[in-house]
Amino acid sequence: MRHDLVQRTTGWERFNHWLLALSFIVLVLTGFGFLYNSLNWLNTIFGGNQLAKEIHKWAGVVFTLSVLFTLGSYLGDSIRFTKEDYQWLSSLGGYLSKTTTEPPQGRLNAGQKLYYLLVVVLTGAVIIITGFILWFAQSTGWLRFGHFLHNLAFVVFVTTVPLHIYLSTAANPGTFRAMTRGTVTRAWVKRHHRKWAKEIGIE
Amino acid sequence: MALSETEKRRLSGVDIQTRKKGVLVRPDLCIGCRGCQTACKEWNKLPGDRTVNRGTYENPPDLTPNLYNKIRFVEVEEGGHLRWLFISQRCMHCTEAGCMKVCPAPGALYRTPEGAVAFNKKKCIGCRFCLAGCPFNIPRYDAEEKISKCHLCADRLAFGLEPACTKTCPTGALTFGDRDELIQMAKASGFEAVYGEKDLGGLGVLYAFKEFPSFYGLPDSPGLPASVAFWKSILKPLALIGLGGAVAAAAAHYITVGPKEPEEGGEE
Ligand code: HEM
Ligand code: SF4
Ligand code: SF4
């Protein structure tokens, strides 16, 4: 490895991340195809509504497994909230100004922790559980419960995941390679995760 | 389904109130002969359901995928007397049909030119959402999980025939006709309120009641299920607004504040 690079993710983490992203995209496209008559052509791409339903269900199974697999990688870091995390949140990660520097962050910053806990784990649990309810429920009560919460969680996902994609690509040059090559530069680590830099001894 | 101009006009909001076809149900005239129940099965070629004797003539106990129209028996004791009353239970062909609102497979449920809510099993994907959307617990699902329910004999209506049930009814407990005329008819017979006149944008199946609707097992003031109404007005539009808003916010951030560029001299 080049001396100026730092290993950010393991091969398994990257593989699982793209499993998550791919199943998610399939779920969102078919989901929109079912939600709006005007977007039903999306399901035509997946071979019609009948096939799209099967694809949606099984992509949901892949997504479920993939979310479970992320627990080992991110849950431990995410539930440990530190003083610096609150600082990060009160300055909104410095995203609203060109000059603010980021409070020193561990391997994951406060935003990533919240994204993981609130979106991936919490909303993920809601959309997964209600997905299985809709798959198997026969009673009006369960179907209404599932239909409502599945849609609510869908709104949360389609509103937050584009922000995650933006923040991990265009908004922070040098980040995307963490999920492709698995490495980031030392300069990137010092800039975005100074506490982690100290922990791994590069500062 | 391609609609002609007249059909489109018939289906547009205003016309549907005046031109929609319907059925007037008068439980007070029903003698519980179940001729309609049988005629429905005959016309729709629906096999019988195997049931057990439950100590009542009411049979089967509930709608099934093979039973679109069922006579519900109301057996109550009042002051030492037994009251034995009957009512036809079936799809109401709501103008604001909850089933159609939630159906994710366009064309699986559709509105006929006469204003009935009919179905196409070939397009149904068997998700059972329509049961969640229905205020009256009507849709049932066959062995292939496809929707089954009363379609007001859409195939007969298309040829100018009335539904099998109303055709058979010997007492006038079921009458088919123009919806607005049925309402006038009921009012002329002394019924002040007609169940379904205004509810859910106007039901296709109207009831002239001498009792409270709940006496017959119907909701006293029917409406879309709260979760479905909220979903329709807020959640459904919010999905696209949320996605668009997030993309717009990211783009706006990129061109105003801009990305966190690497520090000078630092390479990333
Ligand atoms: C297809 C578009 C996506 C892209 C381009 C993308 C990109 C990235 C990148 C570059 C990282 C590493 C960030 C870092 O190391 O600091 C990351 C992390 C992560 N991604 Fe994604 N991602 C996408 C979709 C998703 C989806 C759909 C989910 C879940 C629903 C997801 C969940 C996560 C999680 C939990 C992490 C680790 C914690 C975090 O960085 O927030 N990603 N992603
Ligand atoms: S079960 Fe069929 S008719 Fe009912 S909502 Fe689903 S696709 Fe539509
Ligand atoms: S009664 Fe139920 S199934 Fe019939 S039109 Fe109304 S919502 Fe649809």
Coordinates of C-alpha atoms and ligand atoms in Angstrom, one line a residue:
Chain A
M1 CA 0.0 0.0 0.0
R2 CA 1.2 3.5 -0.8
H3 CA 2.7 5.1 2.3
D4 CA 0.2 8.0 2.2
L5 CA -2.9 5.7 2.2
V6 CA -4.9 4.4 5.1
Q7 CA -7.1 1.3 5.1
R8 CA -10.7 2.5 5.7
T9 CA -12.9 -0.5 5.0
T10 CA -12.4 -4.2 4.7
G11 CA -13.3 -6.1 1.6
W12 CA -16.3 -7.7 3.3
E13 CA -17.6 -4.3 4.4
R14 CA -17.3 -3.0 0.8
F15 CA -19.0 -6.1 -0.6
N16 CA -21.8 -5.8 1.8
H17 CA -22.2 -2.1 1.3
W18 CA -22.7 -2.6 -2.4
L19 CA -25.1 -5.4 -1.7
L20 CA -27.0 -3.0 0.5
A21 CA -26.9 -0.2 -2.1
L22 CA -27.9 -2.5 -5.0
S23 CA -30.8 -4.1 -3.2
F24 CA -31.9 -0.7 -2.0
I25 CA -32.0 0.8 -5.5
V26 CA -34.0 -2.2 -6.8
L27 CA -36.4 -1.8 -3.9
V28 CA -36.8 2.0 -4.4
L29 CA -37.4 1.7 -8.2
T30 CA -40.0 -1.0 -7.9
G31 CA -41.4 0.8 -4.8
F32 CA -41.9 4.0 -6.8
G33 CA -43.4 1.9 -9.6
F34 CA -46.0 0.5 -7.2
L35 CA -46.6 3.8 -5.4
Y36 CA -47.5 6.0 -8.3
N37 CA -49.5 5.0 -11.4
S38 CA -47.6 7.6 -13.3
L39 CA -44.3 5.8 -12.4
N40 CA -45.6 2.3 -13.1
W41 CA -43.4 2.1 -16.2
L42 CA -40.5 1.5 -13.8
N43 CA -42.0 -1.9 -13.1
T44 CA -42.4 -2.5 -16.8
I45 CA -38.6 -2.4 -16.9
F46 CA -38.6 -5.1 -14.3
G47 CA -40.9 -7.3 -16.4
G48 CA -44.3 -6.1 -15.3
N49 CA -46.0 -5.7 -12.0
Q50 CA -46.2 -9.4 -11.2
L51 CA -42.5 -10.0 -11.7
A52 CA -41.7 -6.7 -10.0
K53 CA -43.5 -7.9 -6.9
E54 CA -41.4 -11.0 -6.7
I55 CA -38.2 -9.0 -7.3
H56 CA -39.3 -6.5 -4.7
K57 CA -39.8 -9.2 -2.1
W58 CA -36.5 -11.0 -2.7
A59 CA -34.5 -7.8 -3.0
G60 CA -36.1 -7.1 0.4
V61 CA -34.7 -10.4 1.7
V62 CA -31.2 -9.4 0.4
F63 CA -31.6 -6.0 2.0
T64 CA -32.6 -7.5 5.3
L65 CA -29.5 -9.8 5.4
S66 CA -27.3 -6.9 4.3
V67 CA -28.6 -4.6 7.1
L68 CA -28.0 -7.4 9.6
F69 CA -24.4 -7.8 8.3
T70 CA -23.8 -4.0 8.8
L71 CA -24.4 -4.4 12.5
G72 CA -21.0 -5.9 13.1
S73 CA -19.2 -3.1 11.2
Y74 CA -20.9 0.0 12.5
L75 CA -23.1 -0.6 15.5
G76 CA -20.3 -0.6 18.0
D77 CA -18.9 2.7 16.9
S78 CA -22.3 4.3 16.4
I79 CA -23.7 3.8 19.9
R80 CA -20.7 5.5 21.5
F81 CA -21.5 9.2 21.5
T82 CA -18.7 11.5 22.7
K83 CA -18.3 15.2 23.6
E84 CA -16.9 15.8 20.1
D85 CA -19.9 14.3 18.5
Y86 CA -22.2 16.9 20.2
Q87 CA -19.8 19.6 19.0
W88 CA -20.0 18.2 15.5
L89 CA -23.8 18.2 15.7
S90 CA -24.1 21.8 17.0
S91 CA -21.9 23.0 14.1
L92 CA -23.8 20.7 11.7
G93 CA -20.5 19.1 10.8
G94 CA -19.3 22.5 9.4
Y95 CA -21.4 21.9 6.3
L96 CA -23.1 25.3 6.4
S97 CA -20.0 27.4 6.1
K98 CA -16.8 27.3 4.0
T99 CA -14.5 28.0 6.9
T100 CA -15.5 26.0 9.9
T101 CA -13.2 23.2 10.8
E102 CA -14.6 19.9 12.0
P103 CA -14.3 19.0 15.7
P104 CA -12.0 15.9 15.9
Q105 CA -14.1 12.8 15.0
G106 CA -13.5 9.1 15.6
R107 CA -13.7 6.5 12.8
L108 CA -17.3 7.6 12.1
N109 CA -18.5 11.2 12.6
A110 CA -21.6 12.1 14.5
G111 CA -23.6 12.4 11.3
Q112 CA -22.6 9.0 10.2
K113 CA -23.5 7.5 13.6
L114 CA -27.0 9.1 13.5
Y115 CA -27.5 8.0 9.9
Y116 CA -26.6 4.5 10.8
L117 CA -28.7 4.4 14.0
L118 CA -31.8 6.3 12.9
V119 CA -32.0 5.5 9.2
V120 CA -30.2 2.2 8.6
V121 CA -31.1 0.4 11.9
L122 CA -34.3 2.0 13.1
T123 CA -36.1 2.9 9.9
G124 CA -34.5 -0.2 8.3
A125 CA -36.1 -2.3 11.1
V126 CA -39.5 -0.7 10.4
I127 CA -39.4 -1.1 6.7
I128 CA -38.1 -4.7 7.0
I129 CA -40.6 -5.8 9.6
T130 CA -43.6 -4.2 7.9
G131 CA -42.4 -5.6 4.6
F132 CA -42.6 -9.1 6.0
I133 CA -46.0 -8.2 7.5
L134 CA -47.3 -7.2 4.1
W135 CA -45.9 -10.3 2.6
F136 CA -47.7 -12.7 5.0
A137 CA -50.5 -10.8 6.7
Q138 CA -54.1 -11.8 5.9
S139 CA -56.1 -9.5 8.3
T140 CA -57.2 -6.0 7.5
G141 CA -55.7 -4.7 10.7
W142 CA -52.2 -6.0 10.0
L143 CA -52.4 -5.0 6.4
R144 CA -53.3 -1.4 7.3
F145 CA -50.6 -1.3 10.0
G146 CA -48.0 -2.6 7.5
H147 CA -49.1 -0.5 4.6
F148 CA -48.9 2.7 6.6
L149 CA -45.5 2.1 8.3
H150 CA -43.9 0.7 5.2
N151 CA -44.7 3.8 3.4
L152 CA -43.6 6.1 6.3
A153 CA -40.3 4.4 6.4
F154 CA -40.0 4.6 2.6
V155 CA -40.4 8.4 2.9
V156 CA -37.6 8.5 5.4
F157 CA -35.3 6.4 3.2
V158 CA -35.8 8.3 0.0
T159 CA -35.2 11.6 1.7
T160 CA -32.1 10.6 3.6
V161 CA -30.2 8.2 1.3
P162 CA -29.6 10.8 -1.5
L163 CA -28.0 13.0 1.2
H164 CA -25.8 10.0 2.3
I165 CA -24.8 9.5 -1.3
Y166 CA -24.0 13.2 -1.8
L167 CA -22.0 13.5 1.5
S168 CA -20.0 10.4 0.6
T169 CA -19.2 11.5 -2.9
A170 CA -19.3 15.0 -4.2
A171 CA -19.5 16.9 -0.9
N172 CA -16.3 15.3 0.4
P173 CA -13.8 14.6 -2.3
G174 CA -11.7 11.6 -1.4
T175 CA -14.4 9.7 0.4
F176 CA -15.9 7.6 -2.3
R177 CA -12.7 5.5 -2.7
A178 CA -13.4 4.2 0.9
M179 CA -16.1 2.1 -0.7
T180 CA -14.3 1.3 -4.0
R181 CA -10.6 0.9 -3.2
G182 CA -11.1 0.6 0.5
T183 CA -8.4 3.2 1.2
V184 CA -8.3 6.9 1.9
T185 CA -5.4 9.4 2.1
R186 CA -3.8 10.4 5.3
A187 CA -4.7 14.0 4.5
W188 CA -8.4 13.0 4.3
V189 CA -8.3 11.2 7.6
K190 CA -6.6 14.2 9.3
R191 CA -9.2 16.5 7.7
H192 CA -12.3 14.6 8.5
H193 CA -11.5 12.2 11.4
R194 CA -8.7 13.7 13.5
K195 CA -9.5 11.7 16.5
W196 CA -9.3 8.5 14.5
A197 CA -6.0 9.7 13.0
K198 CA -4.6 9.8 16.5
E199 CA -6.1 6.4 17.4
I200 CA -4.4 4.7 14.5
G201 CA -1.2 6.7 15.0
I202 CA -0.8 8.8 11.9
E203 CA -0.7 12.1 13.7
Chain B
M1 CA -59.2 0.0 -21.0
A2 CA -59.8 2.7 -23.6
L3 CA -62.8 4.9 -22.8
S4 CA -65.0 6.7 -25.3
E5 CA -65.8 10.4 -24.8
T6 CA -69.2 9.7 -23.4
E7 CA -67.8 7.1 -21.0
K8 CA -65.2 9.6 -19.8
R9 CA -67.9 12.2 -19.2
R10 CA -69.9 9.7 -17.3
L11 CA -66.9 8.9 -15.1
S12 CA -65.9 12.5 -14.4
G13 CA -66.7 13.7 -10.9
V14 CA -70.0 15.5 -11.6
D15 CA -71.6 13.0 -13.8
I16 CA -70.9 10.1 -11.6
Q17 CA -73.3 11.5 -9.1
T18 CA -76.1 11.7 -11.6
R19 CA -75.4 9.0 -14.1
K20 CA -73.9 6.3 -11.9
K21 CA -75.8 3.1 -11.8
G22 CA -76.6 1.5 -8.5
V23 CA -78.5 -0.9 -6.3
L24 CA -81.0 0.2 -3.7
V25 CA -81.2 -2.3 -0.8
R26 CA -84.3 -2.3 1.4
P27 CA -83.6 -4.7 4.3
D28 CA -87.2 -4.2 5.5
L29 CA -88.4 -5.9 2.3
C30 CA -85.9 -8.8 2.4
I31 CA -87.3 -12.2 3.3
G32 CA -84.0 -13.9 3.4
C33 CA -84.7 -16.3 0.5
R34 CA -81.1 -15.9 -0.7
G35 CA -82.2 -16.0 -4.3
C36 CA -79.7 -13.2 -5.1
Q37 CA -76.9 -15.1 -3.4
T38 CA -77.6 -18.1 -5.6
A39 CA -78.2 -16.1 -8.8
C40 CA -74.8 -14.4 -8.2
K41 CA -73.1 -17.7 -7.9
E42 CA -74.8 -19.0 -11.0
W43 CA -74.0 -16.1 -13.2
N44 CA -70.4 -15.8 -12.0
K45 CA -69.9 -19.6 -12.1
L46 CA -68.7 -19.7 -8.6
P47 CA -68.5 -23.1 -6.9
G48 CA -70.2 -23.7 -3.5
D49 CA -68.2 -23.5 -0.3
R50 CA -68.1 -26.4 2.1
T51 CA -69.5 -25.2 5.4
V52 CA -70.9 -26.6 8.6
N53 CA -74.2 -26.2 10.4
R54 CA -73.8 -23.4 12.8
G55 CA -77.4 -23.4 14.0
T56 CA -78.6 -20.6 11.6
Y57 CA -79.8 -20.5 8.1
E58 CA -77.1 -17.9 7.5
N59 CA -74.6 -19.6 5.3
P60 CA -71.7 -19.3 4.6
P61 CA -70.7 -17.2 7.7
D62 CA -68.8 -14.6 5.6
L63 CA -68.0 -13.5 2.1
T64 CA -65.5 -15.8 0.4
P65 CA -63.6 -15.8 -2.9
N66 CA -66.6 -17.8 -4.2
L67 CA -69.3 -15.6 -2.6
Y68 CA -69.6 -12.1 -3.8
N69 CA -73.0 -11.4 -2.4
K70 CA -74.2 -12.8 0.9
I71 CA -77.4 -12.4 2.9
R72 CA -76.3 -11.6 6.5
F73 CA -78.8 -12.8 9.0
V74 CA -79.4 -10.5 12.0
E75 CA -80.9 -12.5 14.8
V76 CA -81.6 -10.4 18.0
E77 CA -83.8 -10.8 21.0
E78 CA -85.7 -7.7 21.9
G79 CA -88.1 -7.7 24.9
G80 CA -88.7 -11.5 24.7
H81 CA -89.2 -11.4 20.9
L82 CA -86.9 -12.7 18.3
R83 CA -86.2 -10.2 15.5
W84 CA -85.0 -11.9 12.3
L85 CA -83.6 -9.5 9.7
F86 CA -81.7 -9.9 6.5
I87 CA -79.3 -7.7 4.5
S88 CA -77.3 -8.1 1.3
Q89 CA -73.6 -7.7 2.0
R90 CA -71.4 -7.0 -0.9
C91 CA -69.0 -4.4 -2.5
M92 CA -70.5 -0.9 -2.3
H93 CA -68.9 0.4 -5.5
C94 CA -67.7 3.5 -3.7
T95 CA -67.1 6.6 -5.7
E96 CA -64.0 7.3 -3.5
A97 CA -63.0 3.7 -3.5
G98 CA -60.3 2.9 -1.0
C99 CA -59.4 -0.3 -2.7
M100 CA -58.6 1.6 -6.0
K101 CA -56.6 4.2 -4.1
V102 CA -54.2 1.7 -2.6
C103 CA -54.0 -0.8 -5.5
P104 CA -50.4 -0.8 -6.8
A105 CA -51.2 -2.6 -10.1
P106 CA -53.0 -0.2 -12.4
G107 CA -55.9 -1.9 -14.2
A108 CA -56.3 -4.7 -11.5
L109 CA -59.3 -2.7 -10.2
Y110 CA -61.1 -0.4 -12.6
R111 CA -64.1 1.7 -12.9
T112 CA -66.7 0.6 -15.5
P113 CA -68.7 3.2 -17.5
E114 CA -71.6 2.5 -15.2
G115 CA -69.5 3.5 -12.2
A116 CA -69.0 0.0 -10.8
V117 CA -65.6 -1.1 -9.4
A118 CA -64.7 -4.2 -11.4
F119 CA -61.4 -6.2 -11.4
N120 CA -59.1 -7.9 -13.8
K121 CA -57.4 -11.0 -12.3
K122 CA -54.7 -11.0 -15.0
K123 CA -53.4 -7.6 -13.7
C124 CA -53.9 -8.3 -10.0
I125 CA -50.6 -9.1 -8.2
G126 CA -52.3 -10.5 -5.1
C127 CA -50.9 -8.0 -2.6
R128 CA -54.1 -7.8 -0.6
F129 CA -53.7 -4.0 -0.2
C130 CA -57.3 -3.5 -1.4
L131 CA -58.5 -5.2 1.8
A132 CA -56.5 -2.7 3.8
G133 CA -58.1 0.2 1.8
C134 CA -61.7 -1.0 1.9
P135 CA -63.9 0.4 4.7
F136 CA -66.4 -2.5 4.4
N137 CA -64.1 -5.6 4.6
I138 CA -65.1 -6.8 1.1
P139 CA -62.2 -8.0 -1.0
R140 CA -61.4 -11.7 -0.8
Y141 CA -58.6 -13.7 -2.6
D142 CA -58.8 -16.9 -4.5
A143 CA -56.4 -19.8 -4.5
E144 CA -54.0 -17.9 -6.8
E145 CA -54.2 -14.9 -4.4
K146 CA -56.2 -12.9 -6.9
I147 CA -58.9 -10.4 -6.0
S148 CA -62.5 -11.7 -5.9
K149 CA -65.5 -9.5 -5.1
C150 CA -68.8 -8.2 -6.5
H151 CA -68.3 -6.3 -9.8
L152 CA -72.0 -5.4 -10.1
C153 CA -72.1 -7.9 -13.0
A154 CA -70.0 -5.6 -15.1
D155 CA -70.3 -8.1 -17.9
R156 CA -74.1 -8.0 -17.8
L157 CA -74.2 -4.2 -17.5
A158 CA -72.0 -3.8 -20.6
F159 CA -74.8 -5.5 -22.6
G160 CA -77.6 -3.4 -21.0
L161 CA -78.7 -6.2 -18.6
E162 CA -79.2 -5.6 -14.9
P163 CA -77.1 -7.6 -12.3
A164 CA -78.2 -11.2 -11.6
C165 CA -79.0 -10.4 -8.0
T166 CA -81.5 -7.6 -8.6
K167 CA -83.0 -9.5 -11.6
T168 CA -83.8 -12.4 -9.2
C169 CA -85.0 -10.6 -6.1
P170 CA -88.7 -11.3 -5.7
T171 CA -89.7 -8.7 -3.2
G172 CA -88.1 -5.4 -4.3
A173 CA -85.5 -5.6 -1.5
L174 CA -82.9 -5.2 -4.3
T175 CA -83.5 -2.7 -7.1
F176 CA -81.1 -1.7 -9.9
G177 CA -81.3 1.6 -11.6
D178 CA -79.8 5.1 -12.0
R179 CA -78.3 6.0 -8.7
D180 CA -80.0 9.4 -8.4
E181 CA -83.4 7.9 -9.2
L182 CA -82.9 5.2 -6.6
I183 CA -82.3 7.9 -4.0
Q184 CA -85.5 9.7 -5.0
M185 CA -87.4 6.4 -4.9
A186 CA -86.2 5.7 -1.4
K187 CA -87.1 9.2 -0.2
A188 CA -90.5 8.9 -1.9
S189 CA -91.1 5.8 0.1
G190 CA -90.6 7.8 3.3
F191 CA -86.9 7.2 4.1
E192 CA -85.4 10.5 5.3
A193 CA -81.8 9.4 4.9
V194 CA -80.3 7.0 2.4
Y195 CA -77.1 5.2 3.5
G196 CA -74.4 5.9 1.0
E197 CA -76.0 9.0 -0.6
K198 CA -73.0 11.2 0.4
D199 CA -70.6 8.7 2.1
L200 CA -67.3 8.1 0.3
G201 CA -68.3 10.4 -2.5
G202 CA -71.5 8.4 -3.0
L203 CA -71.9 4.6 -2.7
G204 CA -73.1 2.6 -5.7
V205 CA -75.0 0.4 -3.3
L206 CA -77.5 2.4 -1.3
Y207 CA -79.4 1.2 1.8
A208 CA -82.8 2.4 3.0
F209 CA -82.6 1.6 6.7
K210 CA -85.2 1.6 9.4
E211 CA -82.5 0.7 12.0
F212 CA -79.0 2.1 12.7
P213 CA -76.6 0.8 10.1
S214 CA -74.6 -0.8 12.9
F215 CA -77.6 -2.9 13.7
Y216 CA -76.9 -4.7 10.4
G217 CA -73.2 -4.8 10.9
L218 CA -72.3 -1.7 8.8
P219 CA -70.3 1.3 10.0
D220 CA -72.7 4.1 11.0
S221 CA -70.7 6.8 9.3
P222 CA -68.4 5.0 6.7
G223 CA -65.2 6.7 5.6
L224 CA -61.8 5.8 4.3
P225 CA -59.7 4.1 7.0
A226 CA -57.7 6.8 8.8
S227 CA -54.3 5.3 7.9
V228 CA -55.3 5.1 4.2
A229 CA -56.6 8.7 4.2
F230 CA -53.4 10.0 5.7
W231 CA -51.3 7.9 3.4
K232 CA -53.2 9.2 0.4
S233 CA -53.0 12.9 1.3
I234 CA -49.6 13.1 3.0
L235 CA -47.3 10.1 2.7
K236 CA -47.8 9.3 -0.9
P237 CA -47.0 12.8 -2.2
L238 CA -44.2 13.1 0.4
A239 CA -42.2 10.3 -1.1
L240 CA -41.5 12.2 -4.3
I241 CA -41.3 15.6 -2.6
G242 CA -38.8 14.2 -0.1
L243 CA -36.7 12.6 -2.8
G244 CA -36.8 15.8 -4.9
G245 CA -36.1 17.9 -1.9
A246 CA -33.1 15.9 -0.9
V247 CA -31.6 16.0 -4.4
A248 CA -32.3 19.7 -4.6
A249 CA -30.8 20.4 -1.2
A250 CA -27.6 18.5 -2.2
A251 CA -27.3 20.4 -5.5
A252 CA -27.9 23.7 -3.7
H253 CA -25.3 22.9 -1.1
Y254 CA -22.8 21.9 -3.8
I255 CA -23.1 25.2 -5.8
T256 CA -23.3 27.5 -2.7
V257 CA -21.3 26.3 0.2
G258 CA -19.5 23.8 -1.9
P259 CA -17.6 20.6 -1.1
K260 CA -15.1 20.3 1.7
E261 CA -12.1 20.7 -0.5
P262 CA -8.8 19.2 0.6
E263 CA -6.6 21.7 2.5
E264 CA -3.9 23.3 0.5
G265 CA -1.0 21.0 0.0
G266 CA -3.0 18.1 1.1
E267 CA -3.7 15.5 -1.6
E268 CA -6.8 13.4 -1.4
Ligands
HEM1 C1 -25.6 3.9 -4.3 C2 -25.3 4.9 -3.6 C3 -24.3 4.9 -2.4 C4 -23.1 5.4 -2.4 C5 -22.4 6.1 -3.6 C6 -22.6 5.2 -1.1 C7 -21.3 5.6 -0.7 C8 -20.8 5.4 0.6 C9 -19.4 5.7 1.0 C10 -18.3 6.3 0.1 C11 -19.3 5.3 2.3 C12 -18.0 5.4 3.1 C13 -18.0 6.7 4.0 C14 -16.8 6.7 4.9 O1 -16.0 5.8 4.9 O2 -16.7 7.7 5.6 C15 -20.5 4.8 2.7 C16 -20.8 4.3 4.0 C17 -22.0 3.8 4.4 N1 -23.1 3.6 3.6 FE1 -23.3 4.1 1.7 N2 -23.5 4.6 -0.3 C18 -24.6 4.4 -1.1 C19 -25.8 3.8 -0.7 C20 -26.1 3.4 0.6 C21 -27.4 2.8 1.0 C22 -28.6 2.6 0.1 C23 -27.2 2.6 2.4 C24 -28.3 2.0 3.3 C25 -29.5 2.1 3.2 C26 -25.9 2.9 2.7 C27 -25.4 2.7 4.0 C28 -24.1 3.1 4.4 C29 -23.6 2.9 5.8 C30 -24.4 2.4 7.0 C31 -22.3 3.3 5.7 C32 -21.3 3.3 6.9 C33 -21.6 4.5 7.9 C34 -21.5 5.8 7.1 O3 -20.5 6.1 6.4 O4 -22.5 6.6 7.3 N3 -25.2 3.4 1.7 N4 -21.4 4.8 1.7
SF4_2 S1 -54.7 -7.6 -4.4 FE1 -54.9 -7.2 -6.6 S2 -56.6 -5.8 -6.8 FE2 -56.1 -5.8 -4.6 S3 -54.7 -4.1 -4.3 FE3 -53.4 -5.9 -4.8 S4 -53.1 -5.8 -7.0 FE4 -54.8 -4.5 -6.6
SF4_3 S1 -66.7 -1.4 -0.9 FE1 -64.6 -1.9 -0.7 S2 -64.1 -3.1 -2.5 FE2 -66.0 -2.1 -2.9 S3 -65.5 -0.2 -4.0 FE3 -65.7 0.3 -1.8 S4 -63.5 0.1 -1.1 FE4 -63.6 -1.0 -3.0

